Structure formats: C-alpha cells, structure tokens
Amino acid sequence: MPERRFLIVRLGSLGDIIHTLPAAAALRDSFPWAQIDWVVESKWRAVLEGNKDLNCVISFDRRQIARVVETVAQLRAAKYSSALDFQSLYKSALLAFLSGAEERLGFDREYAREGLATVLYTRRIHPTGVHKVEHNLALAVAAGAALPAVARFTLPESAEAGEWVDEKLRELGAGDFYVVSPGGGWRSKCWPAERYGALHREISNRMGLRGIVSFGPGEEKLAEAVVVAAGSDTFTPLAMDLPRLMALLRRAKFCVAADTGPLHLASALGTPVVGLFGPTDPARNGPYGGSSIVVRKAEAGETTYKRGASYSAAMLRIEISDVLPAIDRLLERA
C-alpha cells in the first residue's frame, strides 16, 4: 500500500484543538509510518509543538497574504493523500481543497457550521456519538483509523515553561494551589469577575489554598477585577503564554472555569476541573475524560451556540453555593 500522507485542518480555537487531539492520536496509532501534518493558526501553534503524533505543524495566518501563499505552497508540495477538515468553515475547507489532496474529508452539511463549505469535500461524514471528541474521532475513522478504546491527548511539556512555573510558585510560596480562568471569547459563556472573587474568599477560608488567575492577551482588566473582588493577597494574576499555562495547569490541585480553552486544556492534562456551563451543552462540549464535575442551571430552550456579548441568564444563575459543593465532590474523588 502506498504511504499515507494526512493533513489535519483545525485552525482554532484552543478548546476545539484540544478536542481534535484524540483524532490525531488515532491516526498515528493506526498508521505508525504515515506522514501526519496539522495546519493551525499561528497563535495556537504552541499547543501542538513537540507532539509525537505529528510530523509537522504548519502555521497559518490569514491576515498576511504572503504567508498564506507560502502556506498553500507548502501544503501542495507535501502531496497529501487525505486532508481532514475538522472545522467545517469556508476558510478551513478551502485550505483542504487548495492542499491538492486527492481525498478531502469533512462533516456533512447538516452538521457543518458553514454548510456550503462541504461542496469542497470529496467525502462527507455525519458524525456518531455525542461529544465533539467522538465526532472528531468519527472523521478519523472514516479516513481509515481504528476507533481507540480510550481517547488519548498528547500534550508534552516544555522544559523552559516548567522551570518558569516552578520558579514563580517558589516566589509565591505556593504549596497546593488552584487555578481559575475567567476569560473567554464569548461573554455569554463567562461567569462574572466578582463571583470568582467571592469564590476565592470561601476557598481560602475553608481550604487555605492559594488561587492563581490565568488570563490571556486583552484580559488584564478582567483578571484585575477578579483579584480586587477577592480582596485577598492569596489570589495572584499570572499572564502566561500557552506552554507556561500548560505547565501551571499540570501542577494545579484543580481548575475552575467556564466553557473556554483553559478548562478543556486542564482536563486533557489530567487536572481535576469544575466546569461552569450556561448556553452550551456539556454533553457535547464539556470536559472529556479525567476527573470533572459540571455545574449548569440552564433552563429549557437556553442551549445555543450563538455568540453573546453579555452575561447569559444561564451563567448568572450559577451561585457560589453551587460551585463550592462541586469542588468538595471533585476533591473527594481525587
């Protein structure tokens, strides 16, 4: 049989990339000698670097036309036998098409986020299962991979990042600690800053744990608001790149966050998590594998995947008194 050459197209975002990792692992386990490359937006590249399931990580930046042309030329030169589009958007389907791969697999029009993008595929798959991880595995199986008994998330640690985090923890005098991640791309999926602050006061009083607030670019004011709301010197904001965030989450006792990338990253790393869910369905988009508890108080008809610019009623129904017992149950399990 000719050598298989696979191109994975999943440009972003962080949580979606995490949920695609088991599909890449299934391809590698089924085709040990295959070429398996992944094209991803430049800002998420660090999540994939050092991943032994991949031969090459290819950066994509649609804002720089010259770079786009270079990326397409690199894809075409690889002569892929199969391109798998896990994103089902016009831009991702077009990249799969422009790669020149003889076979282009994607989800069918009923499932795809941008249905017309499916005309660029040679094969269209209606996924099985409930969770996004299972949907992505269905696409890998359609490409010839065997369905794994257990989903595998490959997330190697950078030595530099680990050393940086260890030094920061020494500076803080932190023994056991936990992480909150209050940010997110959709405000409607987020929990208010003042509630994270109030949650820390309770955790600090009851458990004596230091809290660390992780935040990304543009979220500095949000992190500051969380710390101010806590009114405690045991709640520390830390700005980190992705490798350092991964190293921090690995060392955390647990993580509390809404349906955002850091929650799914923590879960994939094996860190116990409490997920706060509002408009999105945790059966489809929740933490996968590992030790996790989900808090959700959405009412009938409130499940939606449309971006919202303000806090949703479903998220505002979640009180501190809902989250603390979830943390207790999580730690009892651990």
Coordinates of C-alpha atoms in Angstrom, one line a residue:
M1 CA 0.0 0.0 0.0
P2 CA 1.3 3.5 -0.8
E3 CA 2.5 5.6 2.1
R4 CA -0.4 7.5 3.6
R5 CA 0.0 11.3 4.0
F6 CA -2.6 13.0 6.1
L7 CA -3.3 16.7 6.6
I8 CA -5.3 17.7 9.6
V9 CA -7.1 21.1 9.2
R10 CA -8.1 22.6 12.6
L11 CA -7.1 26.2 12.7
G12 CA -8.6 27.1 16.2
S13 CA -9.7 27.7 18.8
L14 CA -7.9 26.3 21.8
G15 CA -10.7 24.1 23.1
D16 CA -11.5 22.8 19.6
I17 CA -7.9 21.9 19.0
I18 CA -7.8 20.0 22.3
H19 CA -10.9 18.1 21.2
T20 CA -9.2 17.1 18.0
L21 CA -6.1 15.7 19.6
P22 CA -7.5 12.2 20.1
A23 CA -8.3 12.0 16.3
A24 CA -4.7 12.8 15.5
A25 CA -3.6 10.2 18.1
A26 CA -5.9 7.6 16.5
L27 CA -4.4 8.3 13.1
R28 CA -0.9 7.9 14.4
D29 CA -1.8 4.6 16.3
S30 CA -3.4 3.2 13.1
F31 CA -0.7 4.4 10.7
P32 CA 2.6 4.5 12.6
W33 CA 4.7 5.3 9.4
A34 CA 2.3 7.8 7.9
Q35 CA 3.1 11.5 7.4
I36 CA 0.6 13.4 9.6
D37 CA 0.8 17.2 9.5
W38 CA -1.5 19.7 11.1
V39 CA -2.2 23.3 9.8
V40 CA -3.2 25.6 12.6
E41 CA -3.4 29.4 13.3
S42 CA -0.1 30.7 14.4
K43 CA -1.3 31.8 17.9
W44 CA -2.3 28.2 18.8
R45 CA 0.8 26.5 17.3
A46 CA 2.5 26.1 20.8
V47 CA -0.2 23.6 21.8
L48 CA 1.0 21.2 19.1
E49 CA 4.7 21.7 19.2
G50 CA 6.6 18.6 20.3
N51 CA 3.5 16.4 19.7
K52 CA 5.0 13.0 18.7
D53 CA 1.8 12.1 16.8
L54 CA 2.6 14.8 14.3
N55 CA 5.4 15.1 11.8
C56 CA 4.9 18.8 11.1
V57 CA 3.0 21.7 12.5
I58 CA 2.2 24.3 9.8
S59 CA 1.3 27.8 10.8
F60 CA -1.5 29.7 9.1
D61 CA -2.1 33.5 9.3
R62 CA -4.8 34.7 7.0
R63 CA -4.0 38.4 7.8
Q64 CA -0.7 38.1 5.9
I65 CA -1.4 37.4 2.3
A66 CA 2.3 36.5 1.5
R67 CA 2.3 33.9 4.4
V68 CA -1.0 32.4 3.1
V69 CA 0.6 31.9 -0.3
E70 CA 3.6 30.3 1.3
T71 CA 1.4 28.0 3.4
V72 CA -0.6 26.9 0.4
A73 CA 2.6 26.2 -1.5
Q74 CA 3.9 24.1 1.5
L75 CA 0.7 22.1 1.6
R76 CA 0.7 21.4 -2.1
A77 CA 4.3 20.3 -2.0
A78 CA 3.5 17.7 0.6
K79 CA 1.2 15.8 -1.8
Y80 CA -1.2 14.6 0.8
S81 CA -3.3 11.6 0.1
S82 CA -6.0 12.8 2.6
A83 CA -7.0 16.1 4.1
L84 CA -9.3 16.0 7.1
D85 CA -11.2 19.2 7.8
F86 CA -12.4 19.1 11.4
Q87 CA -13.6 22.7 11.4
S88 CA -16.1 22.9 8.6
L89 CA -15.7 26.6 7.8
Y90 CA -15.1 28.2 4.4
K91 CA -11.5 29.0 5.3
S92 CA -10.7 25.5 6.6
A93 CA -12.4 23.7 3.7
L94 CA -10.7 26.0 1.2
L95 CA -7.3 25.1 2.7
A96 CA -8.1 21.4 2.4
F97 CA -9.1 22.0 -1.2
L98 CA -6.0 24.1 -2.0
S99 CA -3.7 21.4 -0.5
G100 CA -4.4 19.3 -3.6
A101 CA -5.2 16.2 -1.5
E102 CA -6.8 13.6 -3.6
E103 CA -9.3 12.8 -0.8
R104 CA -10.8 15.6 1.3
L105 CA -13.0 14.5 4.2
G106 CA -15.2 16.7 6.3
F107 CA -18.5 16.8 8.1
D108 CA -21.8 16.8 6.2
R109 CA -23.9 19.9 5.5
E110 CA -26.3 19.1 8.3
Y111 CA -23.5 19.2 10.9
A112 CA -21.1 21.7 9.4
R113 CA -21.0 25.2 10.9
E114 CA -20.9 26.7 7.4
G115 CA -22.8 24.2 5.3
L116 CA -21.8 25.4 1.8
A117 CA -18.2 24.7 2.7
T118 CA -18.9 21.0 2.3
V119 CA -19.0 21.3 -1.5
L120 CA -15.2 21.3 -1.4
Y121 CA -15.0 17.8 0.2
T122 CA -14.8 14.6 -1.7
R123 CA -16.4 12.7 1.2
R124 CA -18.9 14.0 3.8
I125 CA -19.4 12.3 7.2
H126 CA -22.3 12.6 9.6
P127 CA -20.6 12.1 13.0
T128 CA -21.6 9.5 15.5
G129 CA -21.5 9.9 19.3
V130 CA -22.5 12.9 21.5
H131 CA -19.3 14.7 22.3
K132 CA -17.1 16.8 20.0
V133 CA -14.2 14.4 20.7
E134 CA -16.4 11.5 19.4
H135 CA -17.4 13.5 16.4
N136 CA -13.8 14.1 15.5
L137 CA -12.8 10.5 16.1
A138 CA -15.6 9.6 13.6
L139 CA -13.9 11.6 10.9
A140 CA -10.5 9.9 11.7
V141 CA -12.2 6.5 11.5
A142 CA -13.7 7.5 8.1
A143 CA -10.1 8.1 6.9
G144 CA -9.1 4.6 8.0
A145 CA -8.1 4.9 11.6
A146 CA -9.2 2.4 14.2
L147 CA -11.5 3.7 16.9
P148 CA -9.5 3.8 20.2
A149 CA -10.8 2.3 23.4
V150 CA -9.7 5.4 25.2
A151 CA -9.2 8.9 23.8
R152 CA -5.5 10.0 24.1
F153 CA -4.5 13.6 24.4
T154 CA -0.8 14.3 23.6
L155 CA 0.3 17.5 25.3
P156 CA 4.1 17.5 26.0
E157 CA 5.6 19.9 28.5
S158 CA 8.2 22.5 27.6
A159 CA 11.2 22.2 29.9
E160 CA 11.6 26.0 29.9
A161 CA 7.9 26.5 30.7
G162 CA 8.1 24.0 33.6
E163 CA 11.1 25.8 35.1
W164 CA 9.4 29.2 34.8
V165 CA 6.3 28.0 36.5
D166 CA 8.3 26.2 39.3
E167 CA 10.2 29.4 39.9
K168 CA 7.0 31.5 40.0
L169 CA 5.5 29.1 42.5
R170 CA 8.6 29.3 44.7
E171 CA 8.4 33.1 44.6
L172 CA 4.8 33.0 45.7
G173 CA 5.5 30.4 48.4
A174 CA 2.7 28.3 46.9
G175 CA 2.3 24.7 48.0
D176 CA -1.1 23.4 46.9
F177 CA -2.9 25.9 44.6
Y178 CA -5.8 26.0 42.2
V179 CA -6.4 28.0 39.0
V180 CA -9.4 30.0 37.8
S181 CA -9.6 31.2 34.2
P182 CA -12.3 33.9 34.0
G183 CA -11.8 35.0 30.4
G184 CA -13.4 33.7 27.2
G185 CA -14.2 34.6 23.6
W186 CA -18.0 34.7 24.3
R187 CA -19.1 36.9 27.3
S188 CA -22.3 34.8 27.3
K189 CA -20.3 31.7 28.4
C190 CA -18.4 33.6 31.1
W191 CA -19.0 33.9 34.9
P192 CA -18.8 37.4 36.4
A193 CA -15.5 38.5 38.0
E194 CA -17.0 39.3 41.3
R195 CA -18.2 35.8 41.7
Y196 CA -14.8 34.3 41.1
G197 CA -13.5 36.7 43.7
A198 CA -16.2 35.7 46.2
L199 CA -15.4 32.0 45.4
H200 CA -11.8 32.5 46.3
R201 CA -12.6 34.0 49.7
E202 CA -14.6 30.9 50.5
I203 CA -11.9 28.5 49.2
S204 CA -9.2 30.4 51.1
N205 CA -11.1 30.4 54.3
R206 CA -12.1 26.8 54.1
M207 CA -9.1 25.2 52.5
G208 CA -6.2 27.6 52.9
L209 CA -5.3 27.3 49.2
R210 CA -3.6 30.0 47.1
G211 CA -5.5 30.8 43.9
I212 CA -4.0 31.8 40.6
V213 CA -5.9 33.7 38.0
S214 CA -4.8 32.8 34.5
F215 CA -5.5 35.3 31.7
G216 CA -4.6 35.9 28.1
P217 CA -4.0 39.0 25.9
G218 CA -6.6 41.7 26.4
E219 CA -7.9 40.2 29.6
E220 CA -5.7 42.2 32.0
K221 CA -8.6 44.3 33.4
L222 CA -10.7 41.2 33.9
A223 CA -8.0 39.5 35.9
E224 CA -7.5 42.7 38.0
A225 CA -11.3 42.8 38.6
V226 CA -11.3 39.2 39.9
V227 CA -8.4 39.9 42.3
V228 CA -9.9 43.1 43.5
A229 CA -13.2 41.3 44.2
A230 CA -11.4 38.7 46.2
G231 CA -9.8 41.3 48.4
S232 CA -7.0 38.8 49.2
D233 CA -3.3 38.6 48.8
T234 CA -3.6 34.9 48.2
F235 CA -5.1 35.4 44.8
T236 CA -2.5 36.1 42.2
P237 CA -2.9 37.0 38.5
L238 CA -0.4 35.5 36.1
A239 CA -0.1 36.3 32.4
M240 CA 1.3 33.3 30.6
D241 CA 1.9 32.0 27.1
L242 CA 0.4 28.6 26.2
P243 CA 3.4 26.4 27.2
R244 CA 3.5 28.1 30.6
L245 CA -0.2 27.8 31.1
M246 CA 0.0 24.1 30.3
A247 CA 2.8 23.7 32.9
L248 CA 0.8 25.6 35.5
L249 CA -2.4 23.6 35.0
R250 CA -0.4 20.3 35.3
R251 CA 0.7 21.3 38.7
A252 CA -2.7 22.7 40.0
K253 CA -4.8 20.9 42.5
F254 CA -7.9 21.8 40.5
C255 CA -9.2 24.3 38.0
V256 CA -12.5 26.3 37.9
A257 CA -13.5 27.8 34.6
A258 CA -16.4 28.2 32.1
D259 CA -16.6 26.6 28.7
T260 CA -13.3 28.0 27.5
G261 CA -10.0 26.7 26.2
P262 CA -8.2 26.6 29.5
L263 CA -10.9 24.4 31.0
H264 CA -10.5 21.8 28.2
L265 CA -6.7 22.1 28.4
A266 CA -6.7 21.4 32.1
S267 CA -9.0 18.4 31.7
A268 CA -6.9 17.0 28.9
L269 CA -3.8 17.4 31.0
G270 CA -5.4 15.3 33.8
T271 CA -6.1 18.1 36.2
P272 CA -9.4 17.8 38.1
V273 CA -11.8 20.5 36.8
V274 CA -15.1 22.2 37.7
G275 CA -16.7 23.4 34.6
L276 CA -19.3 26.2 34.7
F277 CA -21.7 25.9 31.8
G278 CA -24.5 28.1 30.6
P279 CA -25.7 28.3 27.0
T280 CA -23.6 25.4 25.7
D281 CA -24.3 21.8 26.3
P282 CA -21.6 20.0 28.4
A283 CA -22.7 16.6 26.9
R284 CA -21.4 18.0 23.6
N285 CA -18.8 20.5 24.6
G286 CA -17.9 19.6 28.2
P287 CA -14.6 18.3 29.7
Y288 CA -13.7 14.9 28.2
G289 CA -12.1 12.2 30.3
G290 CA -10.3 12.8 33.5
S291 CA -11.9 14.0 36.7
S292 CA -14.5 16.6 36.1
I293 CA -17.8 18.0 37.6
V294 CA -20.0 20.3 35.6
V295 CA -22.3 22.9 37.1
R296 CA -25.1 24.0 34.9
K297 CA -28.5 25.7 35.6
A298 CA -29.7 26.4 32.1
E299 CA -33.4 26.2 31.5
A300 CA -35.3 24.6 28.6
G301 CA -34.6 26.5 25.3
E302 CA -31.5 28.3 26.6
T303 CA -29.0 26.0 24.8
T304 CA -27.4 27.9 22.0
Y305 CA -24.1 28.2 20.1
K306 CA -24.6 31.8 19.1
R307 CA -22.0 34.2 20.5
G308 CA -23.4 36.6 23.1
A309 CA -21.8 39.9 24.1
S310 CA -23.3 40.0 27.6
Y311 CA -23.5 37.5 30.5
S312 CA -26.3 35.0 29.9
A313 CA -29.1 34.3 32.3
A314 CA -28.0 30.7 32.5
M315 CA -24.5 31.7 33.7
L316 CA -25.9 34.2 36.2
R317 CA -28.0 31.6 37.8
I318 CA -24.8 29.8 39.0
E319 CA -24.1 30.8 42.6
I320 CA -21.1 30.4 44.8
S321 CA -23.3 27.9 46.8
D322 CA -23.5 25.7 43.6
V323 CA -19.7 25.7 42.9
L324 CA -18.3 25.0 46.4
P325 CA -20.1 21.6 46.8
A326 CA -18.9 20.7 43.3
I327 CA -15.3 21.4 44.4
D328 CA -15.8 19.3 47.5
R329 CA -17.1 16.4 45.5
L330 CA -14.2 16.8 43.0
L331 CA -11.6 16.6 45.7
E332 CA -13.3 13.7 47.4
R333 CA -12.9 11.8 44.1
A334 CA -9.3 12.8 43.7

